[in-house]
Amino acid sequence: MPRLPDFEGLALFAKVAEEGSFAAAARATNVSVATVSRAVARLEDRLGARLLNRTSRQLALTEFGRTICEKAGDVYRRAADVENDAREMSVQPRGLVRLAVPMSFGLRWIAPLLPTFFRAYPEVSIDLHLSDASVELVADGFDAALRIAALPDSSLVARRICSVTQYVVASPDYLRRNGRPEHPRDLIDRPCLSYAYRARSDVWRFTNGAGEEQSILPSGPLRVTNSDALIPMLLDGLAIAELPEFIAGEYLSDGRLDALLTDWSLTKGGLYFVTPSARARPAKVSALSDFFAEHLSDPSWRWPK
């Protein structure tokens, strides 16, 4: 396997040629004269030829040194440009963010916010991945994700944006025909639709103010990978389902659905902005995190208002 090029040696040689002395090159690059001298000597040994003729009073490029001087200078300038661009991006929001967001949440609540974000950050672009399936941020090359869960993935850095309440719901027509459940046990023999990507399996875990707990495994004719697909069955009065409030809120507010077992609560979850690491987070990712925290920490989907 070929060795890596001696980037330091090439860069310091180019600086010596530009400045005309080892001392001037050392001052320009903020290193010691000895460091410059060793780097040039190491490069000469590696290349098998002298680059500079040195005397006590002057320094001159050899013919061989002149042939590679310009290209060594290009290496130095390109590396400096890369570093400067990277430093600027870490301070000024700029560049592409690959963001993963659950499908229904992204369509309902993230897409409508994007015009405001892009007006505020015109040099940032977003590759928005909409899917309810959980992605592996590092393995799949994502910079960040919004996740709705009871607990964030402990291997990631998570910023809690807001709480997300889950509701068990049914239509008024269903309740007129079948009666209202008074206890989670009453759901056992009823058609209860389920969501395939539920963070903590299919089981519905209820608790109440008295500390009672009840777990129910929903059983019904439909299991989906996107909660919006449950809505037609619910509105047609055919079943009961669990919905997050950012979907259920509009139907509860206009009476098309009723919330059931309101004296009980399901496992409480939250909306999290997650990233692989908090260290050296690019400004573009921090800007997106702060933007979501500002616009979603007190969301309009709350029910009751």
PDB file of C-alpha atoms in Angstrom, residues 37-155:
ATOM      1  CA  SER A  37      14.385  22.498   8.628  1.00  0.00           C
ATOM      2  CA  ARG A  38      13.517  18.936   9.641  1.00  0.00           C
ATOM      3  CA  ALA A  39      10.459  18.872   7.349  1.00  0.00           C
ATOM      4  CA  VAL A  40      12.462  19.996   4.319  1.00  0.00           C
ATOM      5  CA  ALA A  41      15.282  17.556   5.067  1.00  0.00           C
ATOM      6  CA  ARG A  42      12.756  14.720   5.485  1.00  0.00           C
ATOM      7  CA  LEU A  43      11.146  15.609   2.143  1.00  0.00           C
ATOM      8  CA  GLU A  44      14.540  15.636   0.424  1.00  0.00           C
ATOM      9  CA  ASP A  45      15.350  12.200   1.834  1.00  0.00           C
ATOM     10  CA  ARG A  46      11.992  10.901   0.673  1.00  0.00           C
ATOM     11  CA  LEU A  47      12.357  12.331  -2.838  1.00  0.00           C
ATOM     12  CA  GLY A  48      16.029  11.369  -3.126  1.00  0.00           C
ATOM     13  CA  ALA A  49      17.272  14.807  -4.252  1.00  0.00           C
ATOM     14  CA  ARG A  50      18.177  18.191  -2.809  1.00  0.00           C
ATOM     15  CA  LEU A  51      15.544  20.923  -3.035  1.00  0.00           C
ATOM     16  CA  LEU A  52      17.617  23.818  -1.694  1.00  0.00           C
ATOM     17  CA  ASN A  53      21.232  24.902  -1.732  1.00  0.00           C
ATOM     18  CA  ARG A  54      22.045  26.357   1.679  1.00  0.00           C
ATOM     19  CA  THR A  55      24.940  28.533   2.753  1.00  0.00           C
ATOM     20  CA  SER A  56      25.329  30.577   5.919  1.00  0.00           C
ATOM     21  CA  ARG A  57      24.143  33.686   4.061  1.00  0.00           C
ATOM     22  CA  GLN A  58      21.764  32.584   1.336  1.00  0.00           C
ATOM     23  CA  LEU A  59      19.257  30.003   0.226  1.00  0.00           C
ATOM     24  CA  ALA A  60      18.554  29.032  -3.361  1.00  0.00           C
ATOM     25  CA  LEU A  61      16.331  26.508  -5.078  1.00  0.00           C
ATOM     26  CA  THR A  62      18.037  23.699  -6.907  1.00  0.00           C
ATOM     27  CA  GLU A  63      16.873  22.902 -10.412  1.00  0.00           C
ATOM     28  CA  PHE A  64      14.966  19.942  -8.958  1.00  0.00           C
ATOM     29  CA  GLY A  65      13.463  22.233  -6.299  1.00  0.00           C
ATOM     30  CA  ARG A  66      12.252  24.660  -8.974  1.00  0.00           C
ATOM     31  CA  THR A  67      10.470  21.852 -10.837  1.00  0.00           C
ATOM     32  CA  ILE A  68       8.271  20.938  -7.871  1.00  0.00           C
ATOM     33  CA  CYS A  69       8.029  24.314  -6.129  1.00  0.00           C
ATOM     34  CA  GLU A  70       4.873  25.468  -7.918  1.00  0.00           C
ATOM     35  CA  LYS A  71       3.052  22.195  -7.345  1.00  0.00           C
ATOM     36  CA  ALA A  72       4.084  22.157  -3.676  1.00  0.00           C
ATOM     37  CA  GLY A  73       2.689  25.666  -3.408  1.00  0.00           C
ATOM     38  CA  ASP A  74      -0.607  24.450  -4.882  1.00  0.00           C
ATOM     39  CA  VAL A  75      -0.772  21.753  -2.201  1.00  0.00           C
ATOM     40  CA  TYR A  76      -0.265  24.385   0.506  1.00  0.00           C
ATOM     41  CA  ARG A  77      -2.855  26.788  -0.914  1.00  0.00           C
ATOM     42  CA  ARG A  78      -5.481  24.097  -1.499  1.00  0.00           C
ATOM     43  CA  ALA A  79      -5.061  22.721   2.014  1.00  0.00           C
ATOM     44  CA  ALA A  80      -5.356  26.248   3.417  1.00  0.00           C
ATOM     45  CA  ASP A  81      -8.518  26.832   1.359  1.00  0.00           C
ATOM     46  CA  VAL A  82     -10.078  23.573   2.599  1.00  0.00           C
ATOM     47  CA  GLU A  83      -9.288  24.455   6.195  1.00  0.00           C
ATOM     48  CA  ASN A  84     -10.613  28.001   5.851  1.00  0.00           C
ATOM     49  CA  ASP A  85     -13.828  26.785   4.201  1.00  0.00           C
ATOM     50  CA  ALA A  86     -14.327  24.169   6.912  1.00  0.00           C
ATOM     51  CA  ARG A  87     -13.690  26.734   9.651  1.00  0.00           C
ATOM     52  CA  GLU A  88     -16.182  29.116   8.082  1.00  0.00           C
ATOM     53  CA  MET A  89     -18.827  26.374   7.805  1.00  0.00           C
ATOM     54  CA  SER A  90     -18.353  25.513  11.480  1.00  0.00           C
ATOM     55  CA  VAL A  91     -19.167  29.129  12.378  1.00  0.00           C
ATOM     56  CA  GLN A  92     -21.565  30.198   9.623  1.00  0.00           C
ATOM     57  CA  PRO A  93     -24.500  27.882   8.813  1.00  0.00           C
ATOM     58  CA  ARG A  94     -23.784  26.628   5.327  1.00  0.00           C
ATOM     59  CA  GLY A  95     -23.965  23.396   3.374  1.00  0.00           C
ATOM     60  CA  LEU A  96     -26.113  20.273   3.158  1.00  0.00           C
ATOM     61  CA  VAL A  97     -27.869  18.647   6.137  1.00  0.00           C
ATOM     62  CA  ARG A  98     -29.141  15.083   5.688  1.00  0.00           C
ATOM     63  CA  LEU A  99     -32.165  14.899   7.990  1.00  0.00           C
ATOM     64  CA  ALA A 100     -34.389  11.883   8.767  1.00  0.00           C
ATOM     65  CA  VAL A 101     -37.956  12.551   9.950  1.00  0.00           C
ATOM     66  CA  PRO A 102     -41.014  10.292  10.515  1.00  0.00           C
ATOM     67  CA  MET A 103     -43.328  10.450   7.501  1.00  0.00           C
ATOM     68  CA  SER A 104     -46.577  11.834   8.952  1.00  0.00           C
ATOM     69  CA  PHE A 105     -44.815  14.228  11.299  1.00  0.00           C
ATOM     70  CA  GLY A 106     -42.579  15.494   8.517  1.00  0.00           C
ATOM     71  CA  LEU A 107     -45.426  16.139   6.105  1.00  0.00           C
ATOM     72  CA  ARG A 108     -47.678  17.789   8.693  1.00  0.00           C
ATOM     73  CA  TRP A 109     -45.244  19.787  10.821  1.00  0.00           C
ATOM     74  CA  ILE A 110     -41.753  19.956   9.288  1.00  0.00           C
ATOM     75  CA  ALA A 111     -42.444  20.656   5.597  1.00  0.00           C
ATOM     76  CA  PRO A 112     -44.604  23.738   6.434  1.00  0.00           C
ATOM     77  CA  LEU A 113     -41.719  25.177   8.507  1.00  0.00           C
ATOM     78  CA  LEU A 114     -39.088  24.831   5.792  1.00  0.00           C
ATOM     79  CA  PRO A 115     -39.821  28.097   3.933  1.00  0.00           C
ATOM     80  CA  THR A 116     -39.222  29.995   7.180  1.00  0.00           C
ATOM     81  CA  PHE A 117     -35.997  28.088   7.798  1.00  0.00           C
ATOM     82  CA  PHE A 118     -34.619  28.669   4.317  1.00  0.00           C
ATOM     83  CA  ARG A 119     -35.409  32.377   4.471  1.00  0.00           C
ATOM     84  CA  ALA A 120     -33.395  32.552   7.692  1.00  0.00           C
ATOM     85  CA  TYR A 121     -30.551  30.322   6.435  1.00  0.00           C
ATOM     86  CA  PRO A 122     -30.293  30.702   2.650  1.00  0.00           C
ATOM     87  CA  GLU A 123     -26.882  28.965   2.480  1.00  0.00           C
ATOM     88  CA  VAL A 124     -28.148  25.747   4.095  1.00  0.00           C
ATOM     89  CA  SER A 125     -29.807  22.980   2.091  1.00  0.00           C
ATOM     90  CA  ILE A 126     -31.641  19.932   3.456  1.00  0.00           C
ATOM     91  CA  ASP A 127     -31.901  16.399   2.121  1.00  0.00           C
ATOM     92  CA  LEU A 128     -35.146  15.408   3.880  1.00  0.00           C
ATOM     93  CA  HIS A 129     -35.654  11.661   4.318  1.00  0.00           C
ATOM     94  CA  LEU A 130     -39.279  10.871   5.230  1.00  0.00           C
ATOM     95  CA  SER A 131     -39.865   7.406   6.638  1.00  0.00           C
ATOM     96  CA  ASP A 132     -41.356   5.877   9.768  1.00  0.00           C
ATOM     97  CA  ALA A 133     -38.643   3.214   9.791  1.00  0.00           C
ATOM     98  CA  SER A 134     -35.832   4.111  12.176  1.00  0.00           C
ATOM     99  CA  VAL A 135     -32.552   4.897  10.404  1.00  0.00           C
ATOM    100  CA  GLU A 136     -28.994   4.349  11.587  1.00  0.00           C
ATOM    101  CA  LEU A 137     -27.580   7.855  11.602  1.00  0.00           C
ATOM    102  CA  VAL A 138     -23.905   6.959  11.307  1.00  0.00           C
ATOM    103  CA  ALA A 139     -24.248   3.904   9.052  1.00  0.00           C
ATOM    104  CA  ASP A 140     -26.756   5.605   6.741  1.00  0.00           C
ATOM    105  CA  GLY A 141     -24.856   8.893   6.574  1.00  0.00           C
ATOM    106  CA  PHE A 142     -27.382  11.205   8.268  1.00  0.00           C
ATOM    107  CA  ASP A 143     -26.361  14.379  10.065  1.00  0.00           C
ATOM    108  CA  ALA A 144     -29.451  14.428  12.295  1.00  0.00           C
ATOM    109  CA  ALA A 145     -32.931  13.015  12.829  1.00  0.00           C
ATOM    110  CA  LEU A 146     -36.167  13.926  14.527  1.00  0.00           C
ATOM    111  CA  ARG A 147     -37.447  10.997  16.569  1.00  0.00           C
ATOM    112  CA  ILE A 148     -40.658  10.504  18.492  1.00  0.00           C
ATOM    113  CA  ALA A 149     -40.094   7.980  21.258  1.00  0.00           C
ATOM    114  CA  ALA A 150     -40.423   7.264  24.940  1.00  0.00           C
ATOM    115  CA  LEU A 151     -36.659   7.409  25.287  1.00  0.00           C
ATOM    116  CA  PRO A 152     -33.958   8.539  22.852  1.00  0.00           C
ATOM    117  CA  ASP A 153     -31.341   6.133  21.554  1.00  0.00           C
ATOM    118  CA  SER A 154     -28.655   6.149  24.240  1.00  0.00           C
ATOM    119  CA  SER A 155     -25.891   5.867  21.627  1.00  0.00           C
TER     120      SER A 155
END
